[in-house]
Amino acid sequence: MKRHLPAVVVAGWGAFNGVLLAVLGIYGESSLVFWLYGGVVALLELAALAVLASSRRGPDQHVRYRVPDRGAAAAPVTAFGCLLVALAFVYGMWLLALAVPLLAVAIALAAHGTTASEE
């Protein structure tokens, strides 16, 4: 069961959306809503089958992930910092108190790099 856990997660997500589709039926939504939401549930279950097929063909799990470039680890931190800067214009400049240190961490990660040590 450990090997195919991602497929169970995606299938469970689709099943939960199926329950939500049933709740829409209780509230008497229109048929268009059922077709659209039912299509999403069907696509989720197809994605679960694709994940299951992929996990059966691939290795058990990845033991180690390698960062392809020294500064690549700074990309998600930079993106989140820029998001906070953009949100600061909407929700207030107090978000800059979170964004500036985060962008400083991103600069440090980009400057020093985070490559995996060679064995």
Coordinates of C-alpha atoms in Angstrom, one line a residue:
M1 CA 0.0 0.0 0.0
K2 CA 2.9 2.3 0.7
R3 CA 4.0 2.2 -3.0
H4 CA 0.7 3.5 -4.4
L5 CA -0.2 6.1 -1.8
P6 CA -0.2 9.0 -4.2
A7 CA -2.9 7.3 -6.3
V8 CA -5.0 6.8 -3.1
V9 CA -4.7 10.5 -2.3
V10 CA -5.8 11.6 -5.7
A11 CA -8.7 9.0 -5.8
G12 CA -9.7 10.2 -2.3
W13 CA -9.7 13.8 -3.5
G14 CA -12.0 12.7 -6.4
A15 CA -14.3 10.8 -4.0
F16 CA -14.6 13.8 -1.7
N17 CA -15.6 15.9 -4.7
G18 CA -18.1 13.2 -5.6
V19 CA -19.6 13.6 -2.1
L20 CA -19.8 17.4 -2.7
L21 CA -21.5 16.6 -6.0
A22 CA -24.1 14.6 -4.0
V23 CA -24.6 17.6 -1.7
L24 CA -25.3 19.7 -4.7
G25 CA -28.0 17.2 -5.6
I26 CA -29.6 17.6 -2.2
Y27 CA -29.8 21.3 -2.7
G28 CA -31.4 20.9 -6.1
E29 CA -28.8 22.5 -8.5
S30 CA -29.4 22.7 -12.2
S31 CA -28.3 19.9 -14.6
L32 CA -25.5 22.1 -16.0
V33 CA -23.9 22.2 -12.6
F34 CA -24.1 18.4 -12.4
W35 CA -22.5 18.0 -15.8
L36 CA -19.7 20.4 -15.1
Y37 CA -18.9 19.2 -11.6
G38 CA -19.4 15.6 -12.6
G39 CA -16.9 16.1 -15.4
V40 CA -14.4 17.4 -12.9
V41 CA -14.9 14.4 -10.7
A42 CA -14.4 12.1 -13.7
L43 CA -11.2 13.9 -14.7
L44 CA -9.9 13.5 -11.1
E45 CA -10.5 9.8 -11.1
L46 CA -8.8 9.6 -14.5
A47 CA -5.9 11.4 -13.0
A48 CA -5.9 8.9 -10.2
L49 CA -5.6 6.1 -12.7
A50 CA -2.8 7.9 -14.4
V51 CA -0.9 8.3 -11.1
L52 CA -1.5 4.6 -10.3
A53 CA -0.2 3.5 -13.7
S54 CA 2.8 5.8 -13.2
S55 CA 3.6 4.6 -9.8
R56 CA 3.4 0.9 -10.9
R57 CA 5.9 1.5 -13.7
G58 CA 8.3 3.8 -11.8
P59 CA 10.5 3.2 -8.8
D60 CA 9.2 2.9 -5.3
Q61 CA 10.2 6.4 -4.2
H62 CA 12.8 9.0 -4.9
V63 CA 15.5 8.8 -2.3
R64 CA 17.2 12.1 -3.1
Y65 CA 16.3 15.1 -5.1
R66 CA 19.0 17.2 -6.7
V67 CA 18.7 20.8 -7.3
P68 CA 19.7 21.4 -11.0
D69 CA 21.3 24.8 -10.4
R70 CA 22.9 26.5 -7.4
G71 CA 20.4 29.3 -7.2
A72 CA 17.3 27.2 -8.1
A73 CA 16.3 26.8 -4.5
A74 CA 15.8 30.6 -4.2
A75 CA 13.1 30.6 -6.9
P76 CA 10.1 29.6 -4.7
V77 CA 11.2 31.9 -1.9
T78 CA 11.6 34.8 -4.3
A79 CA 8.2 34.1 -5.8
F80 CA 6.5 34.1 -2.4
G81 CA 8.3 37.3 -1.4
C82 CA 7.2 39.0 -4.6
L83 CA 3.6 37.8 -3.9
L84 CA 3.8 39.4 -0.5
V85 CA 5.1 42.7 -2.0
A86 CA 2.1 42.7 -4.5
L87 CA -0.3 41.9 -1.7
A88 CA 1.1 44.7 0.3
F89 CA -0.4 47.2 -2.2
V90 CA -3.8 45.7 -1.6
Y91 CA -3.9 44.8 2.1
G92 CA -1.5 47.3 3.5
M93 CA 2.2 48.0 3.8
W94 CA 2.6 46.0 6.9
L95 CA 3.1 42.9 4.6
L96 CA 6.4 44.5 3.6
A97 CA 7.7 43.6 7.1
L98 CA 7.3 39.9 6.0
A99 CA 8.3 40.3 2.4
V100 CA 11.7 42.2 2.9
P101 CA 13.3 39.5 5.1
L102 CA 12.0 36.8 2.9
L103 CA 13.5 38.4 -0.2
A104 CA 16.8 38.8 1.8
V105 CA 16.7 35.1 2.4
A106 CA 16.1 34.5 -1.3
I107 CA 19.1 36.7 -2.1
A108 CA 21.3 34.7 0.3
L109 CA 20.1 31.4 -1.1
A110 CA 20.9 32.6 -4.7
A111 CA 24.3 33.9 -3.7
H112 CA 25.5 30.9 -1.7
G113 CA 23.7 28.1 -3.5
T114 CA 22.3 24.9 -2.1
T115 CA 23.8 22.1 -4.1
A116 CA 23.7 18.6 -2.6
S117 CA 27.0 17.4 -1.3
E118 CA 28.8 14.8 -3.4
E119 CA 29.3 11.4 -2.0

